[in-house]
Amino acid sequence: MKVAIVGATGLVGNVLLKVLSERNFPISELILVASARSIGKIISYQGEDYTVQSVESAIEARPDIAIFSAGGSTSGKYAKQFAAVGTVVIDNSSFWRMDKEVPLVVPEVNGSVLTKDDLLISNPNCSTMQMMLPLKVLHEAFSIKRLVISTYQSFTGTGVNAVNQYEAEKKGEKLSAEECAYPHPIFANCLPHCGDFDDTAYTTEEIKLVNETRKILADDTIAITATCVRVPVFGGHSESINIEFRNEFDLKKVIQLLQDSEGIIVQDDWKNNIYPTPLDAYDKDEVFVGRIRRDHSIKNGLNMWVVSDNLRKGAATNTVQIAEYLLEHQLIN
Ligand code: A2P
């Protein structure tokens, strides 16, 4: 496969190269792309040096697959230009996710929506992604009526600027407002503000959780509300998820279903202080679920705690899994 990575110098781009190498993804030619300021930089992959190129030269090379992780505006501008030359684009940004023509895919959950005709495929938002694995299996079993989600999202999800801000604040240094990713300190703080506010007082991350969940689970009837919080945590995103089911459930059956699901590891031995944490989830591809318990305040209510490495399953790993799915199911030549 001739593979292009657009955003190869970014945080997700970096993890992408690691994941492609670990999983031995079949690459015959690798094209690394970043913004104008990085053209000419050298990045090594599996012991070979690659020179960072412009998007235009990557389009001319007509790769089989282009994985985008370079922000919404870059995807908006270039994804269709790649698709026009026959490249399958797997896009990590939010730009195309809610487009009716573009599948939004977590392979273990809804890989079956992919077809040979899809030249533009979206990767879900990191906080949506990790909860899709447990929610899909529970929705199938007991039918989800309503979700109340509170996230504790790692600053790494905001990209390089956020990491620079965190590191500077940790050392007691102050960056200029332009250099900062957030309007408040992130070190030793938490911000109930992920993405941008819209006119309704919700943030873009909160809206993404609602809309993307409904699209991936193919069910617009699920009532969903969310509060997304950015925390000074490295390693992964954590989520407290309160679920109201339409049907009665058995707690042991819930745990069994989660334990039997591909990509999920249940860590739920509270008597021995066993539950998922972002430090433990760091650098792993699975979604970790724990604190699984009944919500006694409503009929058919369940609480759980879901953690995953936001740069791996939440971003890089899922894009590579989509590419692998296309190959395995012969949806790409
Ligand atoms: P660059 O490093 O040259 O700015 P992050 O989300 O970690 O901040 O990374 C964003 C990634 O997207 C980087 O690799 C960045 O390259 C890349 N990028 C940003 N704008 C463009 C663009 N217009 N064309 C190609 N790549 C871009």
Short mmCIF file of C-alpha atoms and ligand atoms in Angstrom, two decimals:
data_model
loop_
_atom_site.label_atom_id
_atom_site.label_comp_id
_atom_site.label_asym_id
_atom_site.label_seq_id
_atom_site.Cartn_x
_atom_site.Cartn_y
_atom_site.Cartn_z
CA MET A 1 0.00 0.00 0.00
CA LYS A 2 1.12 3.54 -0.79
CA VAL A 3 0.23 5.42 2.40
CA ALA A 4 0.23 9.18 3.08
CA ILE A 5 0.04 10.63 6.59
CA VAL A 6 -1.19 14.22 6.57
CA GLY A 7 -0.18 15.80 9.91
CA ALA A 8 2.82 13.49 10.38
CA THR A 9 4.60 15.94 12.70
CA GLY A 10 1.69 16.29 15.14
CA LEU A 11 0.93 14.37 18.33
CA VAL A 12 -1.50 11.96 16.66
CA GLY A 13 0.74 11.71 13.56
CA ASN A 14 3.56 10.56 15.78
CA VAL A 15 1.46 7.86 17.44
CA LEU A 16 0.10 6.85 14.03
CA LEU A 17 3.60 6.03 12.78
CA LYS A 18 4.22 4.00 15.93
CA VAL A 19 0.94 2.07 15.56
CA LEU A 20 1.49 1.40 11.83
CA SER A 21 4.92 0.02 12.61
CA GLU A 22 3.81 -2.08 15.61
CA ARG A 23 0.98 -3.64 13.62
CA ASN A 24 3.22 -4.14 10.60
CA PHE A 25 0.75 -2.45 8.30
CA PRO A 26 1.80 -3.32 4.71
CA ILE A 27 3.40 -0.12 3.39
CA SER A 28 5.20 -0.13 0.05
CA GLU A 29 5.66 3.64 -0.01
CA LEU A 30 5.24 6.13 2.84
CA ILE A 31 4.50 9.81 2.19
CA LEU A 32 4.74 12.13 5.19
CA VAL A 33 2.96 15.48 4.98
CA ALA A 34 2.78 18.53 7.26
CA SER A 35 2.30 22.27 6.99
CA ALA A 36 4.59 24.55 4.96
CA ARG A 37 6.79 25.23 7.99
CA SER A 38 7.76 21.54 8.28
CA ILE A 39 8.49 20.74 4.64
CA GLY A 40 11.99 19.26 4.34
CA LYS A 41 12.06 17.96 7.94
CA ILE A 42 13.28 14.38 8.32
CA ILE A 43 11.19 11.78 10.16
CA SER A 44 12.35 8.22 10.52
CA TYR A 45 10.09 5.18 10.20
CA GLN A 46 11.33 1.62 10.70
CA GLY A 47 14.93 2.77 10.39
CA GLU A 48 14.46 4.77 7.18
CA ASP A 49 14.46 8.54 6.83
CA TYR A 50 11.55 10.30 5.12
CA THR A 51 11.40 13.94 4.08
CA VAL A 52 8.21 15.79 4.97
CA GLN A 53 6.37 16.87 1.82
CA SER A 54 3.63 19.32 0.88
CA VAL A 55 0.00 18.20 0.59
CA GLU A 56 0.07 19.03 -3.13
CA SER A 57 2.98 16.69 -3.87
CA ALA A 58 1.26 13.94 -1.86
CA ILE A 59 -1.91 14.31 -3.97
CA GLU A 60 0.21 14.08 -7.13
CA ALA A 61 1.67 10.80 -5.83
CA ARG A 62 -1.88 9.30 -5.75
CA PRO A 63 -1.52 7.23 -2.57
CA ASP A 64 -3.87 4.27 -1.95
CA ILE A 65 -4.69 5.58 1.53
CA ALA A 66 -4.28 9.01 3.12
CA ILE A 67 -4.69 9.25 6.88
CA PHE A 68 -5.44 12.81 7.94
CA SER A 69 -4.72 14.20 11.39
CA ALA A 70 -4.07 17.84 10.64
CA GLY A 71 -7.17 19.65 11.90
CA GLY A 72 -10.58 20.31 10.36
CA SER A 73 -9.63 23.06 7.94
CA THR A 74 -6.86 20.96 6.34
CA SER A 75 -9.29 18.04 5.94
CA GLY A 76 -11.98 20.34 4.60
CA LYS A 77 -9.59 21.75 2.01
CA TYR A 78 -7.73 18.61 0.88
CA ALA A 79 -9.61 15.38 1.68
CA LYS A 80 -11.79 15.55 -1.43
CA GLN A 81 -8.77 16.39 -3.59
CA PHE A 82 -7.21 13.07 -2.53
CA ALA A 83 -10.53 11.25 -3.06
CA ALA A 84 -10.69 12.76 -6.57
CA VAL A 85 -7.48 10.93 -7.53
CA GLY A 86 -8.83 7.65 -6.12
CA THR A 87 -7.20 7.77 -2.67
CA VAL A 88 -9.19 6.44 0.29
CA VAL A 89 -9.07 9.13 2.97
CA ILE A 90 -9.41 8.19 6.64
CA ASP A 91 -9.94 11.47 8.44
CA ASN A 92 -9.35 12.10 12.12
CA SER A 93 -10.81 15.61 12.16
CA SER A 94 -14.43 16.50 12.88
CA PHE A 95 -14.89 18.14 9.46
CA TRP A 96 -16.69 15.33 7.60
CA ARG A 97 -18.04 13.29 10.52
CA MET A 98 -21.68 14.33 10.33
CA ASP A 99 -21.82 14.39 6.51
CA LYS A 100 -24.52 11.91 5.48
CA GLU A 101 -22.34 10.57 2.67
CA VAL A 102 -19.38 9.88 4.97
CA PRO A 103 -19.31 6.78 7.18
CA LEU A 104 -18.22 7.35 10.79
CA VAL A 105 -16.56 4.14 11.82
CA VAL A 106 -15.35 2.18 14.83
CA PRO A 107 -14.53 -1.14 13.12
CA GLU A 108 -15.59 -3.42 16.04
CA VAL A 109 -18.90 -1.52 16.28
CA ASN A 110 -20.05 -0.61 12.77
CA GLY A 111 -17.30 -1.66 10.33
CA SER A 112 -20.04 -3.34 8.29
CA VAL A 113 -21.24 0.06 7.00
CA LEU A 114 -18.06 0.37 4.90
CA THR A 115 -18.26 -0.29 1.17
CA LYS A 116 -15.87 -0.31 -1.79
CA ASP A 117 -17.26 3.06 -2.88
CA ASP A 118 -16.20 4.92 0.27
CA LEU A 119 -13.33 7.25 -0.58
CA LEU A 120 -13.84 9.40 2.48
CA ILE A 121 -14.21 7.79 5.92
CA SER A 122 -14.33 9.59 9.24
CA ASN A 123 -12.75 8.55 12.50
CA PRO A 124 -14.91 9.52 15.50
CA ASN A 125 -13.97 11.99 18.20
CA CYS A 126 -11.75 10.38 20.87
CA SER A 127 -14.24 10.63 23.73
CA THR A 128 -17.07 9.24 21.55
CA MET A 129 -14.84 6.45 20.26
CA GLN A 130 -13.93 4.85 23.55
CA MET A 131 -17.49 4.63 24.86
CA MET A 132 -18.85 3.14 21.61
CA LEU A 133 -17.40 -0.28 22.39
CA PRO A 134 -19.25 -0.85 25.71
CA LEU A 135 -22.35 1.10 24.64
CA LYS A 136 -22.87 -0.85 21.41
CA VAL A 137 -23.01 -4.22 23.16
CA LEU A 138 -25.22 -2.90 25.97
CA HIS A 139 -27.54 -1.13 23.51
CA GLU A 140 -28.03 -4.36 21.58
CA ALA A 141 -28.79 -6.26 24.78
CA PHE A 142 -30.96 -3.83 26.78
CA SER A 143 -31.74 -0.82 24.52
CA ILE A 144 -30.35 2.49 25.74
CA LYS A 145 -32.95 5.17 26.45
CA ARG A 146 -30.77 7.93 27.90
CA LEU A 147 -27.09 8.69 28.55
CA VAL A 148 -25.55 11.23 30.94
CA ILE A 149 -21.83 11.53 30.24
CA SER A 150 -19.14 13.42 32.15
CA THR A 151 -15.65 13.34 30.66
CA TYR A 152 -12.22 13.90 32.16
CA GLN A 153 -10.19 14.50 29.01
CA SER A 154 -6.41 14.55 28.76
CA PHE A 155 -4.83 17.80 27.57
CA THR A 156 -2.95 15.77 24.94
CA GLY A 157 -6.23 15.64 22.99
CA THR A 158 -5.82 19.34 22.19
CA GLY A 159 -2.47 18.82 20.41
CA VAL A 160 1.07 20.12 20.64
CA ASN A 161 0.16 23.63 21.92
CA ALA A 162 -1.64 22.16 24.93
CA VAL A 163 1.31 19.96 25.79
CA ASN A 164 3.63 22.99 25.53
CA GLN A 165 1.31 24.99 27.81
CA TYR A 166 1.15 22.19 30.39
CA GLU A 167 4.93 21.67 30.40
CA ALA A 168 5.63 25.40 30.73
CA GLU A 169 3.14 25.83 33.60
CA LYS A 170 4.57 22.77 35.36
CA LYS A 171 7.97 24.49 35.35
CA GLY A 172 6.39 27.72 36.63
CA GLU A 173 6.79 29.51 33.29
CA LYS A 174 4.09 31.58 31.65
CA LEU A 175 3.46 31.50 27.90
CA SER A 176 1.83 34.32 25.96
CA ALA A 177 -1.92 34.06 25.33
CA GLU A 178 -1.21 33.25 21.66
CA GLU A 179 1.08 30.35 22.61
CA CYS A 180 -1.49 28.88 25.04
CA ALA A 181 -4.09 26.34 23.98
CA TYR A 182 -6.49 27.23 26.80
CA PRO A 183 -7.82 30.49 28.32
CA HIS A 184 -6.82 29.32 31.85
CA PRO A 185 -3.93 27.33 33.32
CA ILE A 186 -4.22 23.58 32.70
CA PHE A 187 -1.52 22.50 35.15
CA ALA A 188 -3.07 21.71 38.58
CA ASN A 189 -6.46 22.79 37.24
CA CYS A 190 -9.46 21.43 35.37
CA LEU A 191 -11.48 23.28 32.76
CA PRO A 192 -15.16 22.55 32.01
CA HIS A 193 -14.43 23.58 28.45
CA CYS A 194 -13.41 21.19 25.64
CA GLY A 195 -13.48 22.70 22.16
CA ASP A 196 -15.45 25.90 21.55
CA PHE A 197 -18.73 27.10 23.04
CA ASP A 198 -21.68 27.27 20.69
CA ASP A 199 -24.78 29.51 20.97
CA THR A 200 -26.49 27.04 23.30
CA ALA A 201 -23.81 27.14 26.04
CA TYR A 202 -22.60 23.66 25.15
CA THR A 203 -19.12 22.99 23.79
CA THR A 204 -18.26 21.39 20.47
CA GLU A 205 -16.95 18.26 22.26
CA GLU A 206 -20.27 17.89 24.10
CA ILE A 207 -22.23 18.22 20.86
CA LYS A 208 -19.92 15.72 19.14
CA LEU A 209 -20.63 13.14 21.86
CA VAL A 210 -24.37 13.50 21.26
CA ASN A 211 -24.38 13.52 17.45
CA GLU A 212 -21.61 11.02 16.77
CA THR A 213 -23.02 8.49 19.25
CA ARG A 214 -26.40 8.57 17.52
CA LYS A 215 -24.78 8.22 14.10
CA ILE A 216 -22.52 5.29 15.06
CA LEU A 217 -25.24 3.43 16.97
CA ALA A 218 -27.66 4.29 14.13
CA ASP A 219 -30.31 5.37 16.63
CA ASP A 220 -31.52 8.99 16.81
CA THR A 221 -33.93 8.21 19.63
CA ILE A 222 -31.26 7.94 22.37
CA ALA A 223 -31.43 10.96 24.68
CA ILE A 224 -27.89 12.16 25.46
CA THR A 225 -26.43 14.95 27.56
CA ALA A 226 -22.76 15.58 28.29
CA THR A 227 -20.31 17.74 30.22
CA CYS A 228 -16.74 17.62 28.92
CA VAL A 229 -13.86 18.60 31.19
CA ARG A 230 -10.19 19.04 30.29
CA VAL A 231 -7.88 17.70 33.01
CA PRO A 232 -4.08 17.86 33.55
CA VAL A 233 -3.80 14.15 32.94
CA PHE A 234 -1.47 12.34 30.61
CA GLY A 235 -2.32 8.90 29.28
CA GLY A 236 -5.97 8.90 28.38
CA HIS A 237 -9.51 10.14 28.66
CA SER A 238 -11.84 8.97 31.44
CA GLU A 239 -15.63 9.02 31.32
CA SER A 240 -18.35 8.60 33.91
CA ILE A 241 -21.33 7.21 32.00
CA ASN A 242 -24.83 6.96 33.44
CA ILE A 243 -27.14 4.79 31.34
CA GLU A 244 -30.90 4.38 31.52
CA PHE A 245 -32.03 1.28 29.63
CA ARG A 246 -35.47 0.66 28.18
CA ASN A 247 -35.32 -2.95 29.35
CA GLU A 248 -34.47 -4.60 32.63
CA PHE A 249 -30.94 -5.90 32.99
CA ASP A 250 -28.95 -8.26 35.11
CA LEU A 251 -25.69 -6.79 36.43
CA LYS A 252 -23.79 -10.06 36.05
CA LYS A 253 -24.97 -10.26 32.43
CA VAL A 254 -23.73 -6.69 31.80
CA ILE A 255 -20.28 -7.59 33.10
CA GLN A 256 -20.23 -10.83 31.11
CA LEU A 257 -21.18 -9.05 27.89
CA LEU A 258 -18.44 -6.48 28.39
CA GLN A 259 -15.87 -9.15 29.24
CA ASP A 260 -16.75 -11.07 26.07
CA SER A 261 -16.42 -8.01 23.80
CA GLU A 262 -13.50 -7.49 21.45
CA GLY A 263 -11.34 -4.52 22.45
CA ILE A 264 -12.72 -4.18 26.01
CA ILE A 265 -10.94 -5.08 29.24
CA VAL A 266 -13.09 -5.10 32.38
CA GLN A 267 -11.19 -3.95 35.47
CA ASP A 268 -13.85 -4.07 38.15
CA ASP A 269 -12.71 -5.44 41.49
CA TRP A 270 -13.52 -2.51 43.74
CA LYS A 271 -12.94 -4.53 46.92
CA ASN A 272 -9.27 -4.61 45.90
CA ASN A 273 -9.20 -1.05 44.50
CA ILE A 274 -9.13 -2.33 40.93
CA TYR A 275 -10.63 0.07 38.39
CA PRO A 276 -9.33 1.72 35.21
CA THR A 277 -7.05 4.75 35.35
CA PRO A 278 -5.48 6.78 32.51
CA LEU A 279 -1.96 5.97 33.70
CA ASP A 280 -2.70 2.26 33.29
CA ALA A 281 -4.45 2.78 29.96
CA TYR A 282 -1.51 4.74 28.52
CA ASP A 283 0.00 3.23 25.36
CA LYS A 284 -2.62 0.46 25.20
CA ASP A 285 -5.19 -0.09 22.47
CA GLU A 286 -8.06 -1.43 24.57
CA VAL A 287 -10.95 0.35 26.25
CA PHE A 288 -11.01 -0.27 30.01
CA VAL A 289 -14.31 -0.45 31.92
CA GLY A 290 -14.88 -0.53 35.66
CA ARG A 291 -17.00 0.79 38.56
CA ILE A 292 -19.93 -1.06 36.97
CA ARG A 293 -22.89 -0.67 39.29
CA ARG A 294 -26.61 -0.09 39.42
CA ASP A 295 -27.93 3.46 39.59
CA HIS A 296 -30.47 3.04 42.38
CA SER A 297 -32.12 6.42 41.68
CA ILE A 298 -33.91 5.19 38.54
CA LYS A 299 -35.39 1.99 37.12
CA ASN A 300 -32.97 0.21 34.76
CA GLY A 301 -30.08 2.57 35.56
CA LEU A 302 -26.37 1.71 35.32
CA ASN A 303 -23.17 3.62 36.10
CA MET A 304 -19.76 2.81 34.68
CA TRP A 305 -16.29 4.32 34.27
CA VAL A 306 -14.60 4.05 30.87
CA VAL A 307 -10.93 4.86 30.19
CA SER A 308 -8.78 4.66 27.06
CA ASP A 309 -5.61 6.14 25.61
CA ASN A 310 -7.05 9.03 23.58
CA LEU A 311 -4.13 9.16 21.15
CA ARG A 312 -4.29 5.40 20.45
CA LYS A 313 -7.80 3.86 20.35
CA GLY A 314 -9.21 7.38 20.53
CA ALA A 315 -7.35 8.39 17.35
CA ALA A 316 -4.36 6.63 15.75
CA THR A 317 -5.20 2.98 16.43
CA ASN A 318 -8.77 3.32 15.20
CA THR A 319 -7.65 4.87 11.89
CA VAL A 320 -5.20 2.01 11.36
CA GLN A 321 -7.92 -0.51 12.28
CA ILE A 322 -10.18 1.09 9.63
CA ALA A 323 -7.40 0.68 7.05
CA GLU A 324 -6.88 -2.94 8.16
CA TYR A 325 -10.63 -3.57 7.90
CA LEU A 326 -10.65 -2.26 4.32
CA LEU A 327 -7.81 -4.60 3.40
CA GLU A 328 -9.21 -7.65 5.20
CA HIS A 329 -12.63 -7.20 3.59
CA GLN A 330 -11.15 -6.39 0.17
CA LEU A 331 -12.78 -2.97 0.11
CA ILE A 332 -9.62 -1.40 -1.28
CA ASN A 333 -7.42 -2.58 -4.14
P1 A2P B 1 3.13 21.29 11.39
O1 A2P B 1 3.87 20.52 12.44
O2 A2P B 1 3.98 21.61 10.21
O3 A2P B 1 2.39 22.48 11.95
P2 A2P B 1 -1.23 18.79 16.45
O4 A2P B 1 -2.70 18.46 16.38
O5 A2P B 1 -0.48 17.87 17.33
O6 A2P B 1 -1.00 20.23 16.76
O7 A2P B 1 -0.66 18.52 14.95
C1 A2P B 1 -1.25 19.06 13.80
C2 A2P B 1 -0.58 18.45 12.56
O8 A2P B 1 -1.22 18.96 11.39
C3 A2P B 1 0.89 18.81 12.41
O9 A2P B 1 1.58 17.75 11.79
C4 A2P B 1 0.82 20.02 11.49
O10 A2P B 1 2.03 20.28 10.78
C5 A2P B 1 -0.24 19.54 10.53
N1 A2P B 1 -0.84 20.64 9.75
C6 A2P B 1 -1.40 21.77 10.22
N2 A2P B 1 -1.84 22.55 9.19
C7 A2P B 1 -1.55 21.87 8.05
C8 A2P B 1 -1.74 22.13 6.66
N3 A2P B 1 -2.34 23.24 6.22
N4 A2P B 1 -1.30 21.21 5.77
C9 A2P B 1 -0.69 20.08 6.19
N5 A2P B 1 -0.48 19.77 7.49
C10 A2P B 1 -0.91 20.66 8.41
#
